[in-house]
Structure formats: structure tokens, C-alpha cells
Amino acid sequence: MGGGSSSYGTSATSVQLNGPAGLWLDSGGNLYVTGYYNHVIKKLTSASNAFPTIAPTSSYQTPAPTSTPVLSVVAGTSGVEGTDGDWDDATSVELKDPTSIAFDTDGNLYIADYSRIRKVSASTGIIITVAGVYNAGITQGSDNSVATSAVFCSSYGIALDSSDNLYITDDVCHSVRKLTVSSDAVSTIAGSNDAGVYGIAYGDGGQATSAYLKAPTGIALDSSGILFSQILIDISS
């Protein structure tokens, strides 16, 4: 759907979306969606709980209760593409081509934002970068013991395990990366981490770090520790 902007309390059926890419459904029945082309994260509030709860602004006015679901911006500035705004209110910063979203066990929102992972605090609404740096045209990723110094060619898909470790697909450098929360380190767990080295079904049955992937995007983790993203990766041991 082509897309203009959205404000708090806007009826969901009267708002256009622009490049919806990632979705997340929370336990309250609220649906979150990434707007790839207008660089925002929006929340479709369920009819039974029609109040935005993430990243309110100082000028935010609570809409009257309604039985109609509403769509609101929870991160980014609609139609404004950019990379600025860490340590600020999430609704006043810039995002660049967000693709995927996920929530941790504390209700914090994680956003795959071009070549970074951004985090919106559930308690304050403040957004920060937790992994990666802004890079345009990078063709070689790199791991790092400090997550915000790691290099992603692209951060596309994200998933979290029960310990809130993040798993991130890099569709440009053909890899799956892990952000270990306890150590703040980013490591490659599958693929080449190189834009020029890729393949399909190469390395099946062996170590995932020796296998080749080709532009992995979506990612999911099951309860037994099996990671799904083009290939099955057993990370339970």
C-alpha cells in the first residue's frame, strides 16, 4: 500500500502503509509493523486496548477510548530517512529502511535498522543502538567483542532466544550473527560474512560457520534451540 503518515489515535482502516516488511504480535493482541519505505515502526492497537504504550512524546495526547483499532507510530519519523537520534525519544528519531522487529522478555523493542540493531526501552521510550554501525556499501562484515563496533553489511531479520540473545540475518554478506547479551559480543554463527562468497546447500551436515548461505532474510528460533534461516542450525549445545 502506498503511504502517508500516521498519528496517534488514527483509525487503522483509514491509514496507508508504505512497504510493510516485518510483523510482531504481542500478548495483548497488538500488532507491530515496520514501514520500510517511510522509515517507521507502527502499532495497530487491539480494540480492547486502544492506547499506544511505547515511546510517547511530550506533546502526545491520549485518544479517547474506542472500540476501533488504531494505528500509531512508535519509532521513527514518518517519511524521514536517516541515521540520527540515539538516546532520544523513539518517535522523534530517524530510521533507515527498517525490516524486522522483535521484543525481549522485558518488553523492549528491537529494530533491524539498515546495518544496525536499535533498541527502544519499554520503560522510557528512549532508543539506542545496541549493535552495528551505520555503513553504506560495505561488502565485508566483522565480529567484535563490543557489539556497537561490529560491522553488518545489512541487518535484516532478528530473533531472540529465552536469554534475550539476538540472532540477526545479514542478507548482503550472507550470514547469521549472534549478539550475546551477557558479553555484549557479536559473533558469526553461520555463513561467510562476505558479500562475494555465497551458495545454496553448500556445507550441509557440517559446521554452520563453514556453510554458505545466500541472502538470508527471515529467521526464527524454536524452543529446543534450533535456528531456522534457509538452513537448520542446532545451537542448543
Tab-separated table of C-alpha atoms in Angstrom:
chain	number	residue	atom	x	y	z
A	1	MET	CA	0.000	0.000	0.000
A	2	GLY	CA	1.272	3.464	-0.767
A	3	GLY	CA	1.778	5.595	2.195
A	4	GLY	CA	1.433	8.798	4.019
A	5	SER	CA	1.932	9.454	7.691
A	6	SER	CA	0.111	8.259	10.758
A	7	SER	CA	-0.640	9.977	14.070
A	8	TYR	CA	-1.647	8.651	17.469
A	9	GLY	CA	-5.245	7.520	17.604
A	10	THR	CA	-5.764	7.258	13.838
A	11	SER	CA	-8.261	4.620	12.731
A	12	ALA	CA	-6.314	1.715	11.246
A	13	THR	CA	-8.612	1.382	8.242
A	14	SER	CA	-8.032	4.997	7.218
A	15	VAL	CA	-4.206	4.847	7.207
A	16	GLN	CA	-1.933	3.759	4.382
A	17	LEU	CA	1.145	1.615	4.958
A	18	ASN	CA	4.313	2.009	2.914
A	19	GLY	CA	6.327	-1.155	2.453
A	20	PRO	CA	5.209	-3.257	5.442
A	21	ALA	CA	8.041	-5.755	5.958
A	22	GLY	CA	8.248	-7.152	9.499
A	23	LEU	CA	5.409	-8.038	11.861
A	24	TRP	CA	5.143	-8.799	15.568
A	25	LEU	CA	2.035	-9.734	17.569
A	26	ASP	CA	2.269	-9.149	21.322
A	27	SER	CA	0.443	-10.961	24.107
A	28	GLY	CA	-2.208	-8.232	24.246
A	29	GLY	CA	-3.172	-8.714	20.611
A	30	ASN	CA	-1.425	-5.550	19.409
A	31	LEU	CA	0.258	-5.801	16.012
A	32	TYR	CA	3.527	-4.025	15.226
A	33	VAL	CA	4.640	-3.464	11.635
A	34	THR	CA	7.746	-1.994	10.036
A	35	GLY	CA	7.316	0.664	7.365
A	36	TYR	CA	10.309	0.037	5.119
A	37	TYR	CA	9.723	2.924	2.725
A	38	ASN	CA	8.546	5.517	5.212
A	39	HIS	CA	11.075	4.508	7.887
A	40	VAL	CA	8.832	3.981	10.893
A	41	ILE	CA	7.536	1.294	13.223
A	42	LYS	CA	3.775	1.394	13.699
A	43	LYS	CA	1.485	-0.226	16.220
A	44	LEU	CA	-2.007	-1.451	15.425
A	45	THR	CA	-3.650	-1.357	18.821
A	46	SER	CA	-6.239	-4.009	19.547
A	47	ALA	CA	-9.790	-2.784	20.035
A	48	SER	CA	-9.740	-3.809	23.707
A	49	ASN	CA	-6.559	-1.833	24.484
A	50	ALA	CA	-6.536	1.205	22.222
A	51	PHE	CA	-3.718	3.189	23.837
A	52	PRO	CA	-0.112	3.432	22.498
A	53	THR	CA	2.329	2.297	25.206
A	54	ILE	CA	5.775	2.645	23.604
A	55	ALA	CA	7.739	5.853	23.056
A	56	PRO	CA	5.167	8.561	23.875
A	57	THR	CA	6.206	12.139	23.138
A	58	SER	CA	5.823	15.136	25.441
A	59	SER	CA	3.094	16.505	23.165
A	60	TYR	CA	1.233	13.202	22.988
A	61	GLN	CA	-2.473	13.465	23.795
A	62	THR	CA	-4.206	10.271	24.893
A	63	PRO	CA	-7.034	9.482	22.461
A	64	ALA	CA	-10.475	8.757	23.802
A	65	PRO	CA	-11.194	5.047	24.342
A	66	THR	CA	-12.591	3.432	21.234
A	67	SER	CA	-13.673	0.023	20.079
A	68	THR	CA	-11.976	0.612	16.731
A	69	PRO	CA	-8.319	-0.493	16.341
A	70	VAL	CA	-5.967	2.434	15.785
A	71	LEU	CA	-2.570	2.759	14.126
A	72	SER	CA	0.176	4.815	15.756
A	73	VAL	CA	3.880	5.495	15.223
A	74	VAL	CA	6.087	4.058	17.978
A	75	ALA	CA	9.533	4.646	16.437
A	76	GLY	CA	10.908	6.808	13.658
A	77	THR	CA	9.654	9.907	11.884
A	78	SER	CA	7.234	9.074	9.088
A	79	GLY	CA	8.695	9.775	5.660
A	80	VAL	CA	12.082	10.877	7.040
A	81	GLU	CA	15.010	8.595	6.253
A	82	GLY	CA	18.165	8.908	8.331
A	83	THR	CA	20.516	7.551	10.956
A	84	ASP	CA	20.440	10.164	13.719
A	85	GLY	CA	18.792	10.188	17.108
A	86	ASP	CA	20.216	7.730	19.647
A	87	TRP	CA	19.442	8.454	23.304
A	88	ASP	CA	16.301	10.326	22.337
A	89	ASP	CA	12.582	9.643	22.257
A	90	ALA	CA	11.971	6.902	19.709
A	91	THR	CA	9.222	8.824	17.917
A	92	SER	CA	11.486	11.809	17.263
A	93	VAL	CA	14.478	9.980	15.733
A	94	GLU	CA	15.267	8.784	12.233
A	95	LEU	CA	15.265	5.193	10.978
A	96	LYS	CA	16.567	3.889	7.667
A	97	ASP	CA	14.728	1.067	5.888
A	98	PRO	CA	13.639	-0.931	8.961
A	99	THR	CA	12.879	-4.535	8.096
A	100	SER	CA	12.279	-6.644	11.210
A	101	ILE	CA	11.227	-6.211	14.820
A	102	ALA	CA	11.185	-8.339	17.965
A	103	PHE	CA	10.522	-7.912	21.672
A	104	ASP	CA	12.575	-9.287	24.563
A	105	THR	CA	11.217	-10.713	27.816
A	106	ASP	CA	11.155	-7.239	29.407
A	107	GLY	CA	9.088	-5.747	26.597
A	108	ASN	CA	11.922	-3.809	24.965
A	109	LEU	CA	11.567	-3.399	21.208
A	110	TYR	CA	14.449	-4.318	18.863
A	111	ILE	CA	14.569	-2.986	15.313
A	112	ALA	CA	16.691	-4.185	12.386
A	113	ASP	CA	17.607	-0.764	11.030
A	114	TYR	CA	19.714	-0.942	7.846
A	115	SER	CA	23.092	-2.030	9.248
A	116	ARG	CA	22.338	-1.662	12.948
A	117	ILE	CA	20.141	-3.062	15.676
A	118	ARG	CA	18.243	-0.381	17.619
A	119	LYS	CA	16.503	-0.869	20.956
A	120	VAL	CA	13.523	1.047	22.327
A	121	SER	CA	13.240	0.868	26.101
A	122	ALA	CA	9.831	-0.283	27.301
A	123	SER	CA	10.131	1.856	30.442
A	124	THR	CA	11.399	5.143	28.976
A	125	GLY	CA	10.710	5.070	25.223
A	126	ILE	CA	14.355	6.015	24.586
A	127	ILE	CA	16.069	4.471	21.551
A	128	ILE	CA	19.726	3.409	21.398
A	129	THR	CA	21.956	1.396	19.073
A	130	VAL	CA	22.912	-1.944	20.627
A	131	ALA	CA	24.807	-3.494	17.705
A	132	GLY	CA	26.443	-2.405	14.485
A	133	VAL	CA	27.370	0.938	12.971
A	134	TYR	CA	25.838	2.762	10.038
A	135	ASN	CA	27.572	1.550	6.885
A	136	ALA	CA	26.638	2.147	3.260
A	137	GLY	CA	28.072	-0.102	0.583
A	138	ILE	CA	30.029	-2.368	2.936
A	139	THR	CA	30.799	-5.803	1.452
A	140	GLN	CA	32.614	-7.458	4.374
A	141	GLY	CA	31.152	-7.888	7.828
A	142	SER	CA	33.195	-8.223	11.002
A	143	ASP	CA	32.601	-9.547	14.508
A	144	ASN	CA	33.611	-7.663	17.617
A	145	SER	CA	33.677	-8.111	21.384
A	146	VAL	CA	31.919	-4.718	21.576
A	147	ALA	CA	28.579	-5.031	19.764
A	148	THR	CA	28.405	-1.409	18.659
A	149	SER	CA	31.761	-1.813	16.886
A	150	ALA	CA	30.699	-4.903	14.912
A	151	VAL	CA	30.053	-4.396	11.199
A	152	PHE	CA	26.933	-5.637	9.433
A	153	CYS	CA	26.587	-5.280	5.686
A	154	SER	CA	22.866	-5.377	6.373
A	155	SER	CA	20.757	-6.221	9.408
A	156	TYR	CA	17.608	-7.788	8.006
A	157	GLY	CA	15.930	-10.378	10.251
A	158	ILE	CA	16.067	-10.701	14.042
A	159	ALA	CA	15.015	-13.307	16.584
A	160	LEU	CA	15.627	-13.691	20.317
A	161	ASP	CA	16.158	-16.756	22.474
A	162	SER	CA	14.918	-17.286	26.031
A	163	SER	CA	18.002	-15.493	27.402
A	164	ASP	CA	17.348	-12.485	25.141
A	165	ASN	CA	20.366	-13.145	22.939
A	166	LEU	CA	19.751	-11.743	19.445
A	167	TYR	CA	20.179	-13.624	16.162
A	168	ILE	CA	20.487	-11.430	13.100
A	169	THR	CA	20.478	-12.221	9.394
A	170	ASP	CA	22.733	-10.298	7.032
A	171	ASP	CA	21.264	-10.687	3.552
A	172	VAL	CA	24.094	-8.759	1.853
A	173	CYS	CA	27.009	-10.616	3.437
A	174	HIS	CA	25.159	-13.956	3.542
A	175	SER	CA	25.456	-14.732	7.238
A	176	VAL	CA	23.708	-15.202	10.562
A	177	ARG	CA	25.172	-13.317	13.517
A	178	LYS	CA	24.611	-13.574	17.256
A	179	LEU	CA	24.627	-10.790	19.823
A	180	THR	CA	25.330	-12.374	23.207
A	181	VAL	CA	23.733	-10.111	25.795
A	182	SER	CA	25.890	-11.201	28.749
A	183	SER	CA	29.159	-10.329	26.992
A	184	ASP	CA	27.954	-7.680	24.503
A	185	ALA	CA	29.821	-9.550	21.755
A	186	VAL	CA	28.763	-10.147	18.148
A	187	SER	CA	29.858	-13.405	16.522
A	188	THR	CA	29.151	-15.151	13.218
A	189	ILE	CA	27.349	-18.465	13.663
A	190	ALA	CA	26.622	-19.301	10.011
A	191	GLY	CA	27.714	-18.199	6.565
A	192	SER	CA	30.665	-16.387	5.063
A	193	ASN	CA	30.145	-12.783	6.255
A	194	ASP	CA	31.304	-11.735	2.789
A	195	ALA	CA	29.134	-10.260	0.029
A	196	GLY	CA	31.113	-12.148	-2.609
A	197	VAL	CA	31.003	-15.592	-1.000
A	198	TYR	CA	27.652	-17.353	-1.053
A	199	GLY	CA	25.921	-20.524	-2.125
A	200	ILE	CA	22.882	-22.758	-1.747
A	201	ALA	CA	23.075	-26.036	0.237
A	202	TYR	CA	26.866	-25.796	0.371
A	203	GLY	CA	28.215	-27.318	3.584
A	204	ASP	CA	25.107	-29.212	4.670
A	205	GLY	CA	25.845	-31.595	7.535
A	206	GLY	CA	28.911	-29.677	8.684
A	207	GLN	CA	29.693	-26.718	10.881
A	208	ALA	CA	27.382	-23.798	10.158
A	209	THR	CA	30.288	-21.359	10.091
A	210	SER	CA	31.748	-23.329	7.166
A	211	ALA	CA	28.475	-23.393	5.241
A	212	TYR	CA	27.454	-20.914	2.570
A	213	LEU	CA	24.162	-19.045	2.631
A	214	LYS	CA	22.567	-16.850	0.003
A	215	ALA	CA	20.842	-13.655	1.135
A	216	PRO	CA	19.166	-14.990	4.312
A	217	THR	CA	16.304	-12.787	5.458
A	218	GLY	CA	13.736	-14.336	7.789
A	219	ILE	CA	14.843	-16.062	10.983
A	220	ALA	CA	13.132	-17.967	13.797
A	221	LEU	CA	14.143	-19.956	16.847
A	222	ASP	CA	12.232	-22.883	18.305
A	223	SER	CA	12.038	-23.925	21.966
A	224	SER	CA	14.693	-26.631	21.610
A	225	GLY	CA	17.386	-24.314	20.285
A	226	ILE	CA	17.105	-24.947	16.562
A	227	LEU	CA	17.569	-21.840	14.454
A	228	PHE	CA	15.773	-21.586	11.117
A	229	SER	CA	17.082	-19.341	8.342
A	230	GLN	CA	17.494	-21.129	4.985
A	231	ILE	CA	19.231	-23.933	6.907
A	232	LEU	CA	18.661	-25.583	10.297
A	233	ILE	CA	21.304	-24.661	12.863
A	234	ASP	CA	21.442	-26.566	16.145
A	235	ILE	CA	22.550	-24.051	18.782
A	236	SER	CA	21.175	-25.996	21.749
A	237	SER	CA	24.504	-27.491	22.805
